[in-house]
XYZ file of C-alpha atoms in Angstrom:
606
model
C -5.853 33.180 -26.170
C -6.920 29.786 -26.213
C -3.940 27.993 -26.290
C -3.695 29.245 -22.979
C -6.705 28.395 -21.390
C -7.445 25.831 -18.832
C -9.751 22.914 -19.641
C -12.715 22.138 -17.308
C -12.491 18.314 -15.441
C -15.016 19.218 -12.800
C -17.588 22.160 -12.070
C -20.064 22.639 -9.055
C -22.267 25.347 -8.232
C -23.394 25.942 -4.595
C -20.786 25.421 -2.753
C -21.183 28.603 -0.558
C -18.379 29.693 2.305
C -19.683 30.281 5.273
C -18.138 33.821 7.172
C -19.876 33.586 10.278
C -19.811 30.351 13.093
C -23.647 30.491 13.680
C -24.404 26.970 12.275
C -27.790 26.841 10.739
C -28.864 30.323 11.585
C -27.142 31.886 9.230
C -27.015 35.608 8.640
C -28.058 35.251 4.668
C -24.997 38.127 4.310
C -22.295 35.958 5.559
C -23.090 33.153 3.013
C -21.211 33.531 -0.148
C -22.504 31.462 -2.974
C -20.419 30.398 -5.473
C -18.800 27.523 -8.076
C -16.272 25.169 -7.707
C -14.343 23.937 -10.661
C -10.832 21.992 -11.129
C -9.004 23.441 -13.981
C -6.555 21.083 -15.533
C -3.786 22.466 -18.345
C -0.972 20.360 -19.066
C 0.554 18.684 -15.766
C -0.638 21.092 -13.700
C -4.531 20.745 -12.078
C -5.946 23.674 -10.556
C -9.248 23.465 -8.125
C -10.326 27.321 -8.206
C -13.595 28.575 -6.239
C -14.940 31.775 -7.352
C -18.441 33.553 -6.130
C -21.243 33.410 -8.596
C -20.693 37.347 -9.641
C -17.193 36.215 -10.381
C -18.021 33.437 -11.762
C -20.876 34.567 -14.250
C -18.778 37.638 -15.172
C -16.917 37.093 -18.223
C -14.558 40.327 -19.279
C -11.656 38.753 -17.841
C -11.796 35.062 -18.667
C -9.893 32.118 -20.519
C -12.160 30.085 -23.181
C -11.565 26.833 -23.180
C -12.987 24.171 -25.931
C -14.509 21.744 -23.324
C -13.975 17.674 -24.206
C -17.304 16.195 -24.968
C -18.286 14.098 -21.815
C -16.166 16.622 -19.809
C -16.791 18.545 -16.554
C -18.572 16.259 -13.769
C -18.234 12.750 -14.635
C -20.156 11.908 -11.646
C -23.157 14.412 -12.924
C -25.528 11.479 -13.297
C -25.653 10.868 -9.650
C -25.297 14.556 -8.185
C -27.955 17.296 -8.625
C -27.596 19.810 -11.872
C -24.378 21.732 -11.887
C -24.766 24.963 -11.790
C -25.194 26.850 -14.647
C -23.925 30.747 -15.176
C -25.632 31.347 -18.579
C -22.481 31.088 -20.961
C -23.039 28.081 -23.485
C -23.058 24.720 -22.807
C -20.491 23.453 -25.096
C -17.637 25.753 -23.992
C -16.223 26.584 -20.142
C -16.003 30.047 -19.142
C -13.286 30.299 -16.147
C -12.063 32.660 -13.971
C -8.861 34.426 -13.888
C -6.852 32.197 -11.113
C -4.978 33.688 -8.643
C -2.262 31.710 -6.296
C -3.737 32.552 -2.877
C -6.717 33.398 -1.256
C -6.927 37.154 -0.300
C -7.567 38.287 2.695
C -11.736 38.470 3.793
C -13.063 41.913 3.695
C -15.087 43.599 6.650
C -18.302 43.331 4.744
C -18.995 39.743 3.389
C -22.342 40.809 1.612
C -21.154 43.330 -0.925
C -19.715 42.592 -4.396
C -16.631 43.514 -4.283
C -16.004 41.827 -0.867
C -16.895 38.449 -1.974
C -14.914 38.811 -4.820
C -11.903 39.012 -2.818
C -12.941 35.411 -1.154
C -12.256 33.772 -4.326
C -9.279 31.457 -4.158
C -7.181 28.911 -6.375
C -4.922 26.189 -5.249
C -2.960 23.377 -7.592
C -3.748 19.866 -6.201
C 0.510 19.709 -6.047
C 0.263 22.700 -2.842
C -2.681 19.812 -1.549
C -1.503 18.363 2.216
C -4.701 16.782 3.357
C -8.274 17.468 2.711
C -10.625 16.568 5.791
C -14.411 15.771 5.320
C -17.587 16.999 7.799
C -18.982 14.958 10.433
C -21.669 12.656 9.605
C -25.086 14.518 11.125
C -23.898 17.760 9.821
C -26.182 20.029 7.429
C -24.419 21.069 4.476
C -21.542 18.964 3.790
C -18.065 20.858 3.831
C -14.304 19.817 2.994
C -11.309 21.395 4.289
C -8.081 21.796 2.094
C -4.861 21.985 3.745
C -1.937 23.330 2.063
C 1.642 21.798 2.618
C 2.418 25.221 3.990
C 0.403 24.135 7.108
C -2.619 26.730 6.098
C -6.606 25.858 5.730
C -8.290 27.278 2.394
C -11.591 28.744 3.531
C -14.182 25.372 4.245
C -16.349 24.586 1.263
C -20.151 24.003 1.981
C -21.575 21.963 -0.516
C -25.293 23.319 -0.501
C -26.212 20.821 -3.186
C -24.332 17.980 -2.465
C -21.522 17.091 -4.687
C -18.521 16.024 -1.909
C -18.417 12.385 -2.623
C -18.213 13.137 -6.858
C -14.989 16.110 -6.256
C -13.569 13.773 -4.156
C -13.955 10.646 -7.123
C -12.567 13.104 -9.648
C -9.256 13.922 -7.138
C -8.243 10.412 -7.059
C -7.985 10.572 -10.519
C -5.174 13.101 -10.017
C -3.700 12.144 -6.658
C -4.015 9.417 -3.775
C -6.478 10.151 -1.386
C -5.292 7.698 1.908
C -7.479 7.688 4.550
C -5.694 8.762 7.945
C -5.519 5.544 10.519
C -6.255 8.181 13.657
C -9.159 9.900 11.710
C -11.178 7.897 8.861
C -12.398 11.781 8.167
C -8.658 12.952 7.378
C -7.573 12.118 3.994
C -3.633 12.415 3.447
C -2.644 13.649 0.317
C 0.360 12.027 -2.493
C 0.747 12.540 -5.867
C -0.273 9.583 -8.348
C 2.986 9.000 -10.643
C 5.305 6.586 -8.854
C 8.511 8.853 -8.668
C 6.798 12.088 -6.890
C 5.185 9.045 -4.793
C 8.541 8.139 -3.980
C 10.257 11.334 -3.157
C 6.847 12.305 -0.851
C 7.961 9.327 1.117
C 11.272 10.026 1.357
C 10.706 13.761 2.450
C 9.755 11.065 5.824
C 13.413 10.943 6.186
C 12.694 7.488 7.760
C 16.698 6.965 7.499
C 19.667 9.091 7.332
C 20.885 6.739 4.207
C 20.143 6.082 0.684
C 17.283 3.664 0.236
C 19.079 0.883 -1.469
C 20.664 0.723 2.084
C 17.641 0.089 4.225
C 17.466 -3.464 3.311
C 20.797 -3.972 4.502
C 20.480 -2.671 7.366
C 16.976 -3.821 8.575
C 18.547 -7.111 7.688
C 21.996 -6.700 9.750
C 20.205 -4.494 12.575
C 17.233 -4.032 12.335
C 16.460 -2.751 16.179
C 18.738 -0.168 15.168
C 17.545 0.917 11.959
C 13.711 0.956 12.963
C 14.161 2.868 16.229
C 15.503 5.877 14.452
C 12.741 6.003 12.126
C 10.086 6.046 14.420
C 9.812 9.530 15.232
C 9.916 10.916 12.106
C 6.834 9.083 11.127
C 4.853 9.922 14.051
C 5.696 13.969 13.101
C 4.922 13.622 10.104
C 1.318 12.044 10.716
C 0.905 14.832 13.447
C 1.578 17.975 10.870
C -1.023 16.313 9.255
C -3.715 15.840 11.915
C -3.359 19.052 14.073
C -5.844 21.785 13.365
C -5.829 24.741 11.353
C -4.081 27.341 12.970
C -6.309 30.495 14.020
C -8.381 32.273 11.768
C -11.583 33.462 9.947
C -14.599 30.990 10.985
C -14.585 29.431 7.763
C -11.587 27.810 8.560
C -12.875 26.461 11.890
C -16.061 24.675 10.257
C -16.135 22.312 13.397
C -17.683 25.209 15.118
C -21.205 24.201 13.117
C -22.911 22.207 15.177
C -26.544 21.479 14.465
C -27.041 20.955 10.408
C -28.624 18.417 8.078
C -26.909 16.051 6.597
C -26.133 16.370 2.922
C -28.541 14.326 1.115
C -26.980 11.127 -0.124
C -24.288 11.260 2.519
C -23.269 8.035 3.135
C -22.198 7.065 6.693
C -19.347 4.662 7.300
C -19.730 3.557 10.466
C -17.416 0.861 12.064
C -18.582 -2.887 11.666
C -18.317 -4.645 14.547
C -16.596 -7.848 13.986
C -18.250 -10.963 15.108
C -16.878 -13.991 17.336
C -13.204 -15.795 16.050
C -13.981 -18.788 15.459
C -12.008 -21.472 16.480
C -10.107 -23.273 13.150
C -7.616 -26.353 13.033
C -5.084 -27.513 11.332
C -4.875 -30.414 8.832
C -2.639 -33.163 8.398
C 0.427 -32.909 5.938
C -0.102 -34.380 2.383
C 1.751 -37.768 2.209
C 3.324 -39.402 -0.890
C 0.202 -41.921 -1.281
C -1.971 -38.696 -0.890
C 0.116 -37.190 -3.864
C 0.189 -39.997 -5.716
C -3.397 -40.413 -5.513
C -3.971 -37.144 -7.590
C -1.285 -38.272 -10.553
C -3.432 -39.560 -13.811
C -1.837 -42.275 -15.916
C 0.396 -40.018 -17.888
C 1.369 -38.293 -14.932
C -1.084 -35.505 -15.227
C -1.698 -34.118 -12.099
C -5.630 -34.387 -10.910
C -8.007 -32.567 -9.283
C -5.419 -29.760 -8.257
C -7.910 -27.137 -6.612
C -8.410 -29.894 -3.890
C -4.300 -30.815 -3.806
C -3.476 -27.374 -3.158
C -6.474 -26.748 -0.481
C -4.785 -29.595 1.413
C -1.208 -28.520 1.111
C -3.015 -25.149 2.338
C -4.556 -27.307 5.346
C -1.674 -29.114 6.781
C 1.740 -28.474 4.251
C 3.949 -31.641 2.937
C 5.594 -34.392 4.393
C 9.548 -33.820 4.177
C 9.920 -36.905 1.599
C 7.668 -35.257 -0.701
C 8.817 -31.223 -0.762
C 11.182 -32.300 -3.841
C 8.817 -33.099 -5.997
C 5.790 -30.430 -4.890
C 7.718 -27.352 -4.579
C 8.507 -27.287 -8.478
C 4.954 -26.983 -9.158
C 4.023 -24.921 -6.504
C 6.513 -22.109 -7.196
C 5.940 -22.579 -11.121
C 8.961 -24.556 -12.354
C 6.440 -27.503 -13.371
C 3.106 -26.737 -14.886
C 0.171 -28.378 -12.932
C -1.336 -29.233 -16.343
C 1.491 -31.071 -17.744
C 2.303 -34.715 -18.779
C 5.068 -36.530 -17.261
C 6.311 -36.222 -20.710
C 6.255 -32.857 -21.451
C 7.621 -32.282 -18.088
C 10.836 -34.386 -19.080
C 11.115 -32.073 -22.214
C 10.785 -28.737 -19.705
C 13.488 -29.690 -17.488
C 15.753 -30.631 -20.086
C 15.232 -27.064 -22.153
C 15.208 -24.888 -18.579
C 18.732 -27.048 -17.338
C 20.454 -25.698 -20.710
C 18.998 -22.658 -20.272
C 20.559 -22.381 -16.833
C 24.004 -23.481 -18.090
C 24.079 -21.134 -20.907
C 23.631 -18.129 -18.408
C 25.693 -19.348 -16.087
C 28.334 -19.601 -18.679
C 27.831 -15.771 -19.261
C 29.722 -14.898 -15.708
C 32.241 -17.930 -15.994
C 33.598 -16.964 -19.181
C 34.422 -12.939 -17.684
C 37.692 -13.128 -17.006
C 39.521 -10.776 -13.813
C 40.235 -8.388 -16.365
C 36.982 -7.847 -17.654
C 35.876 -8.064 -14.144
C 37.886 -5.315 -13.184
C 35.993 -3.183 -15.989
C 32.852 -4.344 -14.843
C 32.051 -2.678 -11.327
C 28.526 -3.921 -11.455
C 29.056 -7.572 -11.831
C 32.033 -7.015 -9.726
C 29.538 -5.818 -6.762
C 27.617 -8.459 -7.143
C 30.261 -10.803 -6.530
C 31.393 -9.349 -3.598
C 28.122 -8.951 -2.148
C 27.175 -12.295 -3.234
C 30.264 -13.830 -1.015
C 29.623 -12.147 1.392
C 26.095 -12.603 2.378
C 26.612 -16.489 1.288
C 29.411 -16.988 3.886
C 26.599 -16.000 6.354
C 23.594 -17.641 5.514
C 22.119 -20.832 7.192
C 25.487 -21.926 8.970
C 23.815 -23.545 11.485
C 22.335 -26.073 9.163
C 24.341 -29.069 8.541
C 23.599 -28.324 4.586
C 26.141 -25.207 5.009
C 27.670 -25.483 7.799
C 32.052 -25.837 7.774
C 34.462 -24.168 5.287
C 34.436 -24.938 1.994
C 30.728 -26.397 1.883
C 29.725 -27.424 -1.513
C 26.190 -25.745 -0.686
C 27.899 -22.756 0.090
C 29.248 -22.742 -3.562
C 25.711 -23.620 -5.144
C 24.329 -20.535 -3.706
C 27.182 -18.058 -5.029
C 26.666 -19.722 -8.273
C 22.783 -19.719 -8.583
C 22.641 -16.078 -7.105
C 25.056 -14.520 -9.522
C 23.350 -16.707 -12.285
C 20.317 -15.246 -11.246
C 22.149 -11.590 -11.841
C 22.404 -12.831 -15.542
C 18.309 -13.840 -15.706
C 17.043 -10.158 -14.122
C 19.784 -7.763 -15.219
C 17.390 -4.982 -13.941
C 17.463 -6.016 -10.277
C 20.744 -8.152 -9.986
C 21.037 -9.013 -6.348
C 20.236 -7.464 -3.443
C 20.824 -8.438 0.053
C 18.218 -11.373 1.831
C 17.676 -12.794 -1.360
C 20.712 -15.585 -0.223
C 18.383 -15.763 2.691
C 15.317 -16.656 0.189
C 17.371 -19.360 -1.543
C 18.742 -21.328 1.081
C 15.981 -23.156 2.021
C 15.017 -24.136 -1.921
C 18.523 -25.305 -2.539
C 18.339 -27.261 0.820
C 14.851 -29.267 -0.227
C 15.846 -29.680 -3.879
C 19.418 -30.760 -3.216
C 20.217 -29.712 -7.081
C 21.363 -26.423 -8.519
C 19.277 -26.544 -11.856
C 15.559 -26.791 -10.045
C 16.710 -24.545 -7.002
C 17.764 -22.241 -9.672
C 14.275 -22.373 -11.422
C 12.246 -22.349 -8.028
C 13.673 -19.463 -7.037
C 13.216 -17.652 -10.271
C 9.906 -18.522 -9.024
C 9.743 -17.675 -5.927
C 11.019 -13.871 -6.639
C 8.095 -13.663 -9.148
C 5.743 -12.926 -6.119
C 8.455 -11.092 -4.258
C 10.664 -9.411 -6.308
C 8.953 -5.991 -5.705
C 9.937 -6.131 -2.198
C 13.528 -5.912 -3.213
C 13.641 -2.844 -6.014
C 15.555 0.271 -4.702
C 12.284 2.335 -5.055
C 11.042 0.122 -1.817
C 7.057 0.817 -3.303
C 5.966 -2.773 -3.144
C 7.076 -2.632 0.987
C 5.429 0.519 1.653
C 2.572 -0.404 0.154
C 2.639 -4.196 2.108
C 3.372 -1.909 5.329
C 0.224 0.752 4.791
C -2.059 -2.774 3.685
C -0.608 -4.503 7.071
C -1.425 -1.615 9.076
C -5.481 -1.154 6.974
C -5.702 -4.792 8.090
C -4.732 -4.517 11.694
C -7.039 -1.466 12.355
C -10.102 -3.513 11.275
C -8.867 -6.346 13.397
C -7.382 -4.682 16.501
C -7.949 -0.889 16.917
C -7.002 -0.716 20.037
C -4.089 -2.257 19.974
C -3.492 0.326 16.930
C -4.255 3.133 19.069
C -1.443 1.745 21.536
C 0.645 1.462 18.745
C 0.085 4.868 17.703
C 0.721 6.315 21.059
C 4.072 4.689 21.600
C 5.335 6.118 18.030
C 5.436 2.734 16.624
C 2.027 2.872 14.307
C 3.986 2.970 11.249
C 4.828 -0.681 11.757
C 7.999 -0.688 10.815
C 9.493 -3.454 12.614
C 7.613 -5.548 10.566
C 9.452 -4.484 8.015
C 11.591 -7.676 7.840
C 8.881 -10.295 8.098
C 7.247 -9.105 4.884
C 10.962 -8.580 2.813
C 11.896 -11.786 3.446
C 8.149 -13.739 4.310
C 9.515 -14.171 7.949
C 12.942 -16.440 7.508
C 14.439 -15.236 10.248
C 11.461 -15.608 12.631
C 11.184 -18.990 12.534
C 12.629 -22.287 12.593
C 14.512 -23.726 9.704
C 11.533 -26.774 9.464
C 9.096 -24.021 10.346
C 9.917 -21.647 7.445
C 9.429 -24.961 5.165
C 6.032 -25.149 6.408
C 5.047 -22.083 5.757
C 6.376 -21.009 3.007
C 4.577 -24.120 1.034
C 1.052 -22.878 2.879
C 1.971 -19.366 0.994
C 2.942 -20.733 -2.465
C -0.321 -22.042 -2.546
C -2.253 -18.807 -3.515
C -5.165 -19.931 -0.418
C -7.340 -17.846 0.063
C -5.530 -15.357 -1.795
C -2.099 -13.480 -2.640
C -1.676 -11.391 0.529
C -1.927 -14.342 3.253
C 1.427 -13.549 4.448
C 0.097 -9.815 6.233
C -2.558 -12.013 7.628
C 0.351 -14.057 9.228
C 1.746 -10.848 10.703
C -1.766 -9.819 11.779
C -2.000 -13.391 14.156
C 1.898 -12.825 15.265
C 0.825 -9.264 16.425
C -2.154 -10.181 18.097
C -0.213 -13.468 20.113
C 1.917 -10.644 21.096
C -0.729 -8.010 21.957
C -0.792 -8.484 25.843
C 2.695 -8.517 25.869
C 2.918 -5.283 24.043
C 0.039 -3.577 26.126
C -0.295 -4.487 29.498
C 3.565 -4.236 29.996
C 3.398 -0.782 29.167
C 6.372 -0.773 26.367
C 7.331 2.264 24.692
C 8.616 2.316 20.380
C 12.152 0.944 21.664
C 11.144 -1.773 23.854
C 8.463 -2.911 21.314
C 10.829 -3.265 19.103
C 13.268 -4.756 20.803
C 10.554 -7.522 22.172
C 9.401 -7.903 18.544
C 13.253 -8.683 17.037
C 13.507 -11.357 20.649
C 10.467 -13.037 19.195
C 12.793 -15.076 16.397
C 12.689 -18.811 16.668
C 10.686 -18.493 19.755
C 7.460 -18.975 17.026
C 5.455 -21.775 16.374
C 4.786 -21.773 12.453
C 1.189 -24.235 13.643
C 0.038 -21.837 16.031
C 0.259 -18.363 13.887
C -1.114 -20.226 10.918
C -3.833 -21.645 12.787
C -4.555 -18.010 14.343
C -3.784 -16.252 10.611
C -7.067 -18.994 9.448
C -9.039 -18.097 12.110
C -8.769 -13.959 11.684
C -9.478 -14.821 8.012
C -12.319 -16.769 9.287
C -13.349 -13.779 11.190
C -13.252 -11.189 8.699
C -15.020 -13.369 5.707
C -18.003 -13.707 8.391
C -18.291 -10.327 8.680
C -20.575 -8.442 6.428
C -20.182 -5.575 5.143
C -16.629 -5.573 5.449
C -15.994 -2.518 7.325
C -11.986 -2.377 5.684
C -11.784 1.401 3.396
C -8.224 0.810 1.776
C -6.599 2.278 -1.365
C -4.687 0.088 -2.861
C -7.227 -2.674 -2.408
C -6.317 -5.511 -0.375
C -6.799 -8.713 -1.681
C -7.262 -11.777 0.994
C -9.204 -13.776 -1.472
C -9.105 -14.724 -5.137
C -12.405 -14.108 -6.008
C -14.877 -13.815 -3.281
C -13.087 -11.865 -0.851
C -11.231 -8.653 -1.868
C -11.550 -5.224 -0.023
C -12.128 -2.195 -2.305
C -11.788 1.472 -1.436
C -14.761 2.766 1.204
C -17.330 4.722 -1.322
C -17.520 8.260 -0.357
């Protein structure tokens, strides 16, 4: 029988349910005391209460060899577990059943509790809500994906904050923007991740068609989305439906708090400061860092200016190699000579791998054949307003279609998808050769090549980061958000696929995309960007009352209309702002990193 027992991650005595509303005064007969433990067996983890007459009772158990170090890993900082009397080196578990039964009419007798005992796998799991702060015994609430409450677990000795650790080593616990008490429940491994965001139905289409057509309409393909996200948040956040008291645990009003508790309250944030711009680096400023054997000097200071105030035009040709990793900052004019000279035959020999396919082969070849045509097309469409492109039969027209489908020979895996042209263009146009454009880019789609796979991860993630950063910045303009449908901030969705090309100017986009490529303050700069376009916008949005299609529609007017000087200078200052304020009062899972070393916001502790 022990093959098929369960094994023991996570056990917790007095955690009691509660069959009566009276808060602290308690009829001792409608408290049911009892253990809590999370069973895991192959894929499948199973948190089972059962009352302690259950639970000590052991003519119809599973043994299970426990793991040494197993059962609480949080044990050192909670209160003893409790113990039933079996021996310490081996779990003794409960038969599980797949629902709670219905209470009986008399909560204190034996046989009645024993019908309160109730199993759930962490898959059935929709949200789990904590108590308020102030209570008396801490108490979580699971909710089911069917829409039903599991019976509130009071946590007599503590022990919330260590189940709840142990969970998120099984599933993602993200705290709910319209209730920091609500936590939303997905699975850990990528795929089910994916498919619980798809069951949004944000779009009537396949995913690898979203970037297409946020990128060709995007008023169109947000609006419809909008909805869908909002219901989906709501099924979340309404309350249990009617029932026994113990699913209605708000009803407890005047209790202790659980000892240890650990109130997160809101920080206020302090004064923006007021930040300005620096002047752009200059060739003499360059040239001022270059050693004697062309060694660049002193780089941490080069890049904290190019941070400051960009590059002058004259000097983009040279600095962009280095800052999207083409050119090592360490490296000797010499060696550098050597580097381009092995990448450019590099580049030739993989370019030679799409020339040589002949029509036939081509015609046998639907993926490369795709590409192609997708390739054209978006290339015929890119940048024509800029003299670099613009008129039939441009050469720069012909050195994107060749570096993009190039490109499809360096990452077979993830070919080319559409707005990458759009990510190009403007390396092409400041290197004015095919070879370093080539290798920029390659460089450039280092830091954003997640943004682009079918599974769309990396831009859900950027979107649930961008909206973490806004509520710590802006709540209510969050709560307006919310109210209007539009909290999932989808119509952002284009600035962060494509770092905002389309929202600026041509001359703008060169300005900030060098700012970015500098890694100051820290990899996610770019949501702090959309943060200070947001909040430019914010009395716009608010006081004229829009609903989720006019904000969106104002949002998509606001291209070109942006100056690149003004949101960067607003993007320091909010930066500014939160680095002043201490603790940070930002709870977000993944963290989100503003900073490279000093600055990085890590999960709220619970």
């Amino acid at each position: 029988m022990e093959e098929a027992g369960y094994r023991v991650v996570f056990e917790k005595g007095g955690v009691f349910l509660h069959t009566s509303a009276r808060g602290r005064h308690q009829d001792p007969g409608s408290l049911i005391a009892g253990v809590l433990r999370l069973l895991e067996k192959d894929n499948d983890v199973i948190l089972h209460w059962a009352p302690v007459e259950e639970a000590g009772d052991s003519s119809h158990v599973v043994f299970s060899r426990k793991e040494p170090g197993g059962g609480d890993p949080c044990a050192s900082e909670e209160e003893p577990t409790f113990d039933p009397g079996y021996e310490p080196d081996w779990a003794v578990i409960s038969t599980v059943r797949s629902r709670p039964p219905e209470p009986g009419p008399a909560a204190g007798s034996s046989s009645s509790q024993a019908s309160w005992a109730f199993s759930v796998s962490l898959g059935e799991l929709k949200s789990i809500r904590r108590s308020k702060p102030g209570l008396s015994w801490a108490y979580l609430v699971l909710v089911t994906q069917a829409g039903g409450s599991l019976p509130a677990l009071h946590f007599h000795r503590g022990g919330t904050r260590a189940l709840l650790r142990v969970l998120s080593r099984y599933l993602l616990l993200a705290s709910s923007p319209q209730d920091s008490r609500l936590y939303l429940v997905f699975p850990h491994d990528s795929s089910a991740l994916s498919n619980s965001f798809h069951h949004l139905q944000l779009f009537d289409d396949d995913s690898s068609n979203v970037v297409s057509r946020f990128l060709q309409d995007p008023y169109a393909a947000t609006f419809g989305g909008f909805s869908r996200v909002t219901n989906f948040f709501r099924g979340a956040l309404q309350p249990p439906p009617d029932g026994p008291p113990t699913s209605r645990p708000e009803a407890l009003e005047d209790e202790e708090p659980e000892p240890g508790f650990e109130v997160i309250s809101c920080v206020q944030l302090g004064p923006r400061p007021m930040v300005s711009r620096g002047q752009p680096v200059t060739e003499d400023i360059w040239a001022s860092h270059v050693g004697p054997d062309g060694r660049l000097q002193d780089v941490g200071e080069l890049k904290a200016q190019i941070f400051s105030g960009g590059l002058c035009p004259s000097l983009r040709r040279e600095a962009w190699k280095f800052l999207l990793g083409y050119l090592s900052w360490e490296g000797s004019a010499e060696e550098h000579k050597v580097h381009i000279h092995r990448k450019t035959d590099e580049y030739f020999r993989m370019k030679l791998q799409w020339k040589s396919v002949s029509p036939e082969q081509e015609r046998r070849n639907s993926l490369l054949h795709g590409y192609r045509s997708l390739i054209e097309r978006d290339v015929s469409r890119t940048d024509r307003n800029n003299k670099f492109y613009e008129g039939p039969g441009n050469p720069g027209l012909g050195l994107l279609n060749d570096i993009l489908l190039t490109y499809c020979m360096y990452h077979f895996d993830l070919g080319y998808v559409q707005g990458m042209s759009d990510l190009l263009s403007p390396i092409l146009f400041v290197t004015q050769n095919e070879v370093d454009a080539f290798w920029c880019f390659c460089g450039f789609m280092e830091l954003v090549h997640g943004n682009f796979e079918e599974s769309q991860e990396t831009m859900k993630r950027q979107l649930g980061q961008l909206l973490l950063l806004l509520r710590v910045l802006d709540p209510p303009l969050c709560d307006f958000l919310d109210s209007q449908d539009s909290g999932s901030l989808c119509f952002c969705f284009r600035w962060l696929l494509i770092w905002f090309k389309r929202e600026f100017s041509f001359p703008d986009v060169l300005r900030l995309w060098e700012v970015l490529w500098t890694g100051l303050p820290g990899p996610n700069l770019h949501l702090l960007v959309a943060c200070a376009i947001l909040d430019m916008e914010r009395d716009a949005l608010m006081l004229s009352g829009f609903g989720s299609n006019e904000i969106l529609k104002h949002i998509n007017e606001l291209t070109m209309k942006l100056s690149v000087e003004d949101v960067l200078t607003r993007a320091q200052a909010l930066y500014a702002q939160l680095t002043a304020c201490q603790p940070c009062p930002l709870q977000a899972r993944p963290p989100v990193s503003l900073a490279d070393s000093h600055w990085t916001w890590t999960p709220g502790r619970s």
